[in-house]
Tab-separated table of C-alpha atoms in Angstrom:
chain	number	residue	atom	x	y	z
A	1	MET	CA	95.563	147.946	72.955
A	2	ILE	CA	98.720	146.059	72.890
A	3	TYR	CA	98.943	142.880	75.019
A	4	THR	CA	102.535	141.953	76.405
A	5	TYR	CA	103.047	137.993	76.258
A	6	ASN	CA	104.739	136.571	79.187
A	7	GLU	CA	105.883	133.067	78.505
A	8	GLN	CA	106.603	132.160	82.256
A	9	SER	CA	103.479	133.485	83.563
A	10	ASN	CA	101.468	131.807	80.815
A	11	ALA	CA	103.201	128.249	81.129
A	12	GLU	CA	102.457	128.527	85.058
A	13	GLN	CA	98.871	129.654	84.427
A	14	ASN	CA	98.437	126.611	81.990
A	15	ALA	CA	100.128	124.068	84.674
A	16	GLU	CA	97.486	125.257	87.103
A	17	LEU	CA	94.636	125.317	84.930
A	18	TYR	CA	95.390	121.603	84.131
A	19	LEU	CA	96.118	120.685	87.680
A	20	GLU	CA	92.761	122.051	88.641
A	21	LEU	CA	91.065	120.226	85.862
A	22	LEU	CA	92.995	117.021	87.069
A	23	LYS	CA	91.520	117.211	90.714
A	24	LYS	CA	88.018	117.814	89.589
A	25	THR	CA	88.426	114.502	87.195
A	26	ILE	CA	90.339	112.467	89.907
A	27	LEU	CA	87.799	113.311	92.427
A	28	PHE	CA	84.745	112.918	89.968
A	29	GLU	CA	83.499	116.368	91.258
A	30	ILE	CA	81.998	117.168	87.539
A	31	TRP	CA	79.826	114.164	87.670
A	32	LEU	CA	78.735	113.641	91.207
A	33	GLU	CA	75.152	113.252	89.956
A	34	VAL	CA	76.063	109.987	87.895
A	35	GLU	CA	78.038	108.660	90.614
A	36	ARG	CA	75.080	108.427	92.802
A	37	ASN	CA	73.345	105.740	90.468
A	38	PHE	CA	76.458	103.241	90.996
A	39	HIS	CA	76.187	100.833	93.837
A	40	ASN	CA	78.977	100.411	96.407
A	41	PRO	CA	80.129	97.024	97.588
A	42	ASP	CA	79.942	96.067	101.333
A	43	ASN	CA	76.730	97.738	101.392
A	44	ILE	CA	78.271	101.092	102.483
A	45	VAL	CA	76.105	103.977	102.499
A	46	PHE	CA	76.939	106.101	99.755
A	47	ASP	CA	75.533	110.030	99.308
A	48	PRO	CA	77.920	111.922	97.181
A	49	THR	CA	77.326	115.639	97.704
A	50	LYS	CA	79.507	118.391	96.865
A	51	GLU	CA	79.962	119.027	100.832
A	52	LYS	CA	81.094	115.459	101.451
A	53	ARG	CA	83.797	115.290	98.508
A	54	GLN	CA	85.109	118.478	99.706
A	55	LYS	CA	86.002	116.864	102.835
A	56	GLY	CA	86.582	113.307	101.592
A	57	LEU	CA	83.474	111.689	103.717
A	58	ASP	CA	82.204	109.455	101.307
A	59	TRP	CA	83.586	106.495	99.781
A	60	PRO	CA	83.233	107.031	96.008
A	61	SER	CA	82.099	104.460	93.725
A	62	ILE	CA	83.851	105.927	90.605
A	63	ALA	CA	86.133	108.480	91.591
A	64	HIS	CA	89.848	107.404	91.515
A	65	SER	CA	90.534	109.125	95.005
A	66	MET	CA	88.546	109.465	98.384
A	67	ILE	CA	90.716	112.053	100.238
A	68	GLY	CA	88.372	115.041	99.157
A	69	ARG	CA	89.294	118.374	97.471
A	70	GLU	CA	90.778	119.974	100.806
A	71	ARG	CA	93.311	117.094	101.271
A	72	MET	CA	94.150	116.936	97.823
A	73	ASN	CA	94.406	120.892	97.991
A	74	ASN	CA	96.959	120.239	100.881
A	75	LEU	CA	98.847	117.770	98.788
A	76	HIS	CA	99.170	120.458	95.839
A	77	GLN	CA	100.300	123.089	98.383
A	78	CYS	CA	103.089	121.000	99.928
A	79	MET	CA	104.326	119.763	96.466
A	80	ASP	CA	104.379	123.610	95.487
A	81	SER	CA	106.256	124.465	98.709
A	82	VAL	CA	108.818	121.672	98.616
A	83	ILE	CA	109.653	122.997	94.567
A	84	LYS	CA	109.756	126.578	95.348
A	85	GLU	CA	112.117	126.098	98.319
A	86	GLY	CA	114.310	123.321	96.494
A	87	ILE	CA	113.683	120.702	99.009
A	88	PRO	CA	115.357	117.499	97.496
A	89	GLY	CA	113.312	113.826	97.213
A	90	ASP	CA	110.907	111.977	95.879
A	91	PHE	CA	107.143	111.764	96.598
A	92	ILE	CA	105.425	108.559	98.270
A	93	GLU	CA	102.061	107.446	99.217
A	94	THR	CA	101.787	104.401	101.510
A	95	GLY	CA	98.171	103.234	100.835
A	96	VAL	CA	96.931	104.502	97.307
A	97	TRP	CA	93.609	102.737	96.850
A	98	ARG	CA	92.706	103.341	93.217
A	99	GLY	CA	95.770	105.651	92.834
A	100	GLY	CA	94.275	109.008	92.796
A	101	SER	CA	96.715	110.757	94.937
A	102	CYS	CA	99.849	109.334	93.265
A	103	ILE	CA	98.130	110.141	89.769
A	104	PHE	CA	97.869	113.861	90.854
A	105	MET	CA	101.667	114.054	92.337
A	106	ARG	CA	102.707	112.332	88.712
A	107	GLY	CA	100.598	115.121	87.127
A	108	PHE	CA	102.065	117.922	89.096
A	109	LEU	CA	105.778	116.957	88.158
A	110	LYS	CA	104.558	116.377	84.409
A	111	ALA	CA	102.895	119.797	84.687
A	112	HIS	CA	105.963	121.705	85.883
A	113	HIS	CA	108.388	119.729	83.698
A	114	ILE	CA	110.189	117.927	86.839
A	115	THR	CA	112.244	114.822	85.716
A	116	ASP	CA	114.418	114.391	88.371
A	117	ARG	CA	111.815	112.961	90.773
A	118	THR	CA	109.820	109.567	91.470
A	119	VAL	CA	106.339	109.010	92.611
A	120	TRP	CA	106.208	105.750	94.830
A	121	ALA	CA	102.915	104.256	95.292
A	122	ALA	CA	103.000	101.574	98.125
A	123	ASP	CA	100.272	99.112	98.431
A	124	SER	CA	99.646	95.584	99.158
A	125	PHE	CA	96.768	95.896	96.046
A	126	GLU	CA	95.139	93.463	97.972
A	127	GLY	CA	93.354	95.560	100.759
A	128	LEU	CA	94.324	95.928	104.369
A	129	PRO	CA	96.012	93.460	106.631
A	130	MET	CA	94.523	91.510	109.153
A	131	ALA	CA	94.790	92.985	112.734
A	132	ASP	CA	98.318	92.072	114.496
A	133	PRO	CA	97.570	91.313	118.042
A	134	SER	CA	100.980	92.792	118.990
A	135	TYR	CA	99.376	96.375	118.352
A	136	PRO	CA	96.506	96.639	120.821
A	137	ALA	CA	95.233	99.852	118.940
A	138	ASP	CA	94.637	97.796	115.979
A	139	GLN	CA	92.036	95.329	118.296
A	140	HIS	CA	89.442	98.318	117.603
A	141	SER	CA	86.390	96.783	115.940
A	142	LEU	CA	86.824	99.116	112.769
A	143	SER	CA	90.600	98.405	112.503
A	144	VAL	CA	89.607	94.649	112.664
A	145	ALA	CA	86.987	95.058	109.908
A	146	PHE	CA	88.957	96.967	107.471
A	147	HIS	CA	90.560	93.616	106.524
A	148	THR	CA	87.103	92.130	105.316
A	149	MET	CA	86.215	95.062	103.176
A	150	ASN	CA	86.211	94.286	99.374
A	151	PHE	CA	85.844	98.084	98.583
A	152	LEU	CA	89.360	98.738	99.839
A	153	LYS	CA	90.758	95.791	97.665
A	154	VAL	CA	92.100	97.359	94.460
A	155	SER	CA	94.733	95.333	92.427
A	156	LEU	CA	97.868	96.672	91.009
A	157	GLU	CA	96.473	96.033	87.391
A	158	GLU	CA	93.561	98.551	88.126
A	159	VAL	CA	95.480	101.096	89.471
A	160	LEU	CA	98.252	100.907	86.483
A	161	GLU	CA	95.106	101.233	84.330
A	162	ASN	CA	94.045	104.250	85.879
A	163	PHE	CA	97.490	105.713	85.559
A	164	ARG	CA	97.166	104.755	81.746
A	165	LYS	CA	94.041	106.469	81.628
A	166	TYR	CA	95.576	109.942	82.401
A	167	ASP	CA	98.499	109.123	80.422
A	168	LEU	CA	100.729	109.504	83.526
A	169	LEU	CA	102.254	105.895	83.602
A	170	ASP	CA	105.903	106.436	82.836
A	171	ASN	CA	109.425	105.677	84.516
A	172	GLN	CA	108.650	108.312	86.980
A	173	VAL	CA	106.135	106.224	88.694
A	174	ALA	CA	107.410	102.970	90.660
A	175	PHE	CA	105.145	100.558	92.817
A	176	LEU	CA	105.955	98.809	96.045
A	177	LYS	CA	103.654	95.802	96.088
A	178	GLY	CA	103.351	94.161	99.541
A	179	TRP	CA	102.775	95.012	103.376
A	180	PHE	CA	104.553	98.216	104.372
A	181	LYS	CA	106.814	96.118	106.792
A	182	ASP	CA	108.067	93.861	104.321
A	183	THR	CA	108.309	96.448	101.340
A	184	LEU	CA	109.518	99.745	102.958
A	185	PRO	CA	112.402	98.777	104.864
A	186	SER	CA	114.425	97.816	101.513
A	187	ALA	CA	112.574	100.204	99.262
A	188	PRO	CA	115.726	101.889	97.020
A	189	ILE	CA	114.454	105.360	98.007
A	190	GLN	CA	117.001	107.813	98.791
A	191	LYS	CA	115.409	110.891	99.880
A	192	ILE	CA	111.811	112.063	100.452
A	193	ALA	CA	110.106	115.585	100.019
A	194	ILE	CA	106.602	114.317	100.903
A	195	ALA	CA	105.601	111.240	102.530
A	196	ARG	CA	101.625	111.019	102.262
A	197	LEU	CA	100.532	108.067	104.581
A	198	ASP	CA	97.149	106.396	104.135
A	199	GLY	CA	97.518	102.986	105.814
A	200	ASP	CA	94.648	103.680	108.204
A	201	MET	CA	95.804	101.288	110.975
A	202	TYR	CA	98.084	101.658	113.698
A	203	ALA	CA	100.680	99.137	112.269
A	204	SER	CA	100.377	100.362	108.832
A	205	THR	CA	101.132	103.976	109.923
A	206	TRP	CA	104.026	103.145	112.617
A	207	ASP	CA	105.617	100.974	109.880
A	208	ALA	CA	105.416	103.896	107.706
A	209	LEU	CA	106.699	106.210	109.556
A	210	SER	CA	109.486	104.002	111.356
A	211	ASN	CA	110.799	103.042	107.738
A	212	LEU	CA	110.406	106.473	105.924
A	213	TYR	CA	110.964	109.228	108.244
A	214	ASP	CA	114.881	109.417	108.417
A	215	LYS	CA	114.558	109.671	104.438
A	216	VAL	CA	112.228	112.923	104.554
A	217	SER	CA	114.273	115.940	104.021
A	218	LEU	CA	114.234	118.866	106.145
A	219	GLY	CA	111.819	121.094	104.907
A	220	GLY	CA	109.779	118.250	103.388
A	221	TYR	CA	106.191	116.991	104.808
A	222	VAL	CA	104.534	114.065	106.291
A	223	ILE	CA	100.908	114.110	105.517
A	224	ILE	CA	98.718	111.524	107.611
A	225	ASP	CA	95.367	111.137	105.677
A	226	ASP	CA	93.674	109.286	108.637
A	227	TYR	CA	94.707	111.152	111.501
A	228	PHE	CA	90.930	111.389	112.811
A	229	LEU	CA	91.106	107.459	113.349
A	230	PRO	CA	91.903	106.897	116.946
A	231	PHE	CA	94.147	103.928	116.102
A	232	CYS	CA	96.123	105.977	113.607
A	233	GLN	CA	96.450	109.087	115.649
A	234	GLU	CA	98.009	106.991	118.433
A	235	ALA	CA	100.346	105.723	115.964
A	236	VAL	CA	101.568	109.101	115.329
A	237	HIS	CA	101.581	110.382	118.905
A	238	ASP	CA	103.574	107.429	119.946
A	239	PHE	CA	106.057	108.199	117.202
A	240	ARG	CA	106.461	111.609	117.842
A	241	ASN	CA	106.474	111.202	121.324
A	242	GLN	CA	109.123	108.532	121.528
A	243	PHE	CA	111.442	110.326	118.902
A	244	GLY	CA	111.197	113.890	120.345
A	245	ILE	CA	109.421	115.166	117.248
A	246	THR	CA	107.993	118.747	118.073
A	247	ASP	CA	107.124	120.118	114.641
A	248	PRO	CA	103.427	121.555	114.931
A	249	LEU	CA	100.876	118.979	113.830
A	250	ILE	CA	98.348	121.081	111.569
A	251	ASP	CA	94.581	120.181	110.773
A	252	ILE	CA	93.678	119.832	107.235
A	253	ASP	CA	89.789	119.138	106.910
A	254	GLY	CA	89.101	117.658	110.302
A	255	SER	CA	90.489	114.261	109.316
A	256	GLY	CA	93.746	114.795	107.791
A	257	SER	CA	96.852	116.208	109.364
A	258	TYR	CA	100.204	117.010	108.501
A	259	TRP	CA	103.657	118.839	109.823
A	260	LYS	CA	106.624	120.000	108.126
A	261	LYS	CA	109.861	118.319	109.151
A	262	THR	CA	112.223	121.064	110.364
A	263	LYS	CA	114.566	119.072	112.523
A	264	GLU	CA	115.797	115.286	112.524
A	265	ARG	CA	114.453	112.953	115.364
A	266	VAL	CA	115.799	111.889	118.550
A	267	MET	CA	117.896	108.554	117.588
A	268	GLY	CA	116.163	105.701	118.869
A	269	ASN	CA	115.304	101.948	117.468
A	270	SER	CA	112.217	102.957	115.576
A	271	ASN	CA	111.384	99.415	114.726
A	272	GLN	CA	110.217	99.094	118.315
A	273	HIS	CA	106.876	100.453	118.843
A	274	PRO	CA	105.642	101.619	122.414
A	275	THR	CA	103.238	98.383	122.532
A	276	SER	CA	106.027	95.967	122.197
A	277	PHE	CA	107.451	97.027	125.469
A	278	TYR	CA	104.490	95.236	127.205
A	279	LYS	CA	104.472	92.025	125.106
C-alpha cells in the first residue's frame, strides 16, 4: 500500500495534537488524583473531578487555569474562527489569574506560525479590587468578598514563570499591570480579534467593555467568563442595552457566555455606567 504524504494536513494535525495536550496540561486534567492532595488557601472546598474540571466548577490548587475544558474549547473555537475568517486584531484577557488562558492563546499562535498578533494579559496581579460604592451591584456579599481572597492573588512574577514553563514567553506576549480603569484606557492596542473578560465584578466587567469594545473588529468575539455571576451579568446587560448591542449572547457551559460582534455599537459615553446616573 502506498501512502501519500500531505504536508499541510500533517502540519495542521500536529498543531491540533499540540493544542489538545496543552489544554490537558494547563487544566491539569491528566493529574486530577494528584491535585486532590494539595491544600487550597482560604479554606476553599476542593474536590476535583473530571466532571467539575469540564465545567470549570472547581478552584484548582495546581492547574494554571480555572475556566474548565468547555470554556477553553470555546476560546479555541473563537481563535480558529477569527484566523480562518481573517479577522484582524490581537487577543486579550482581562483577569488572567495564573495565566492559563493567555498561555493557551500564545500556544495557539505558535502552533499555527502566526507572528503578527499579540496576546495581552491585563491584571492587577494583586487580586481583585475593593468593591466601589459607586457600583451598587458590587455591594453583593460575594463581590465584596473577592478582595479578601488570597487564592485569587497571583503575582506577575508567578505568571511570567508559568509562561516560561511552556516556552511561550516572548515578544508576542504583553502585560498590562494595574486596575483595568487605569491601564486599559491608554493600552497601546490597535485592534482586537478576541476580548476575553474574566474580571468577575460589575466594575471590572464594565471597565473592560467600555475601554475595549470599540477596538474589537467586526467578526471578532467578546467572551464573558463570569456571566453566571449576577453582578457581572448586570454589567454585560447594562452595557449591551445602553449601546444597542443586539448580537446574540450564546451560553458556553452554564457559566460563561460570548457573542460575535457583527456591527458597531450605538455611539455614546461608554465611561458613564447606568448606575452613575443615580449618584
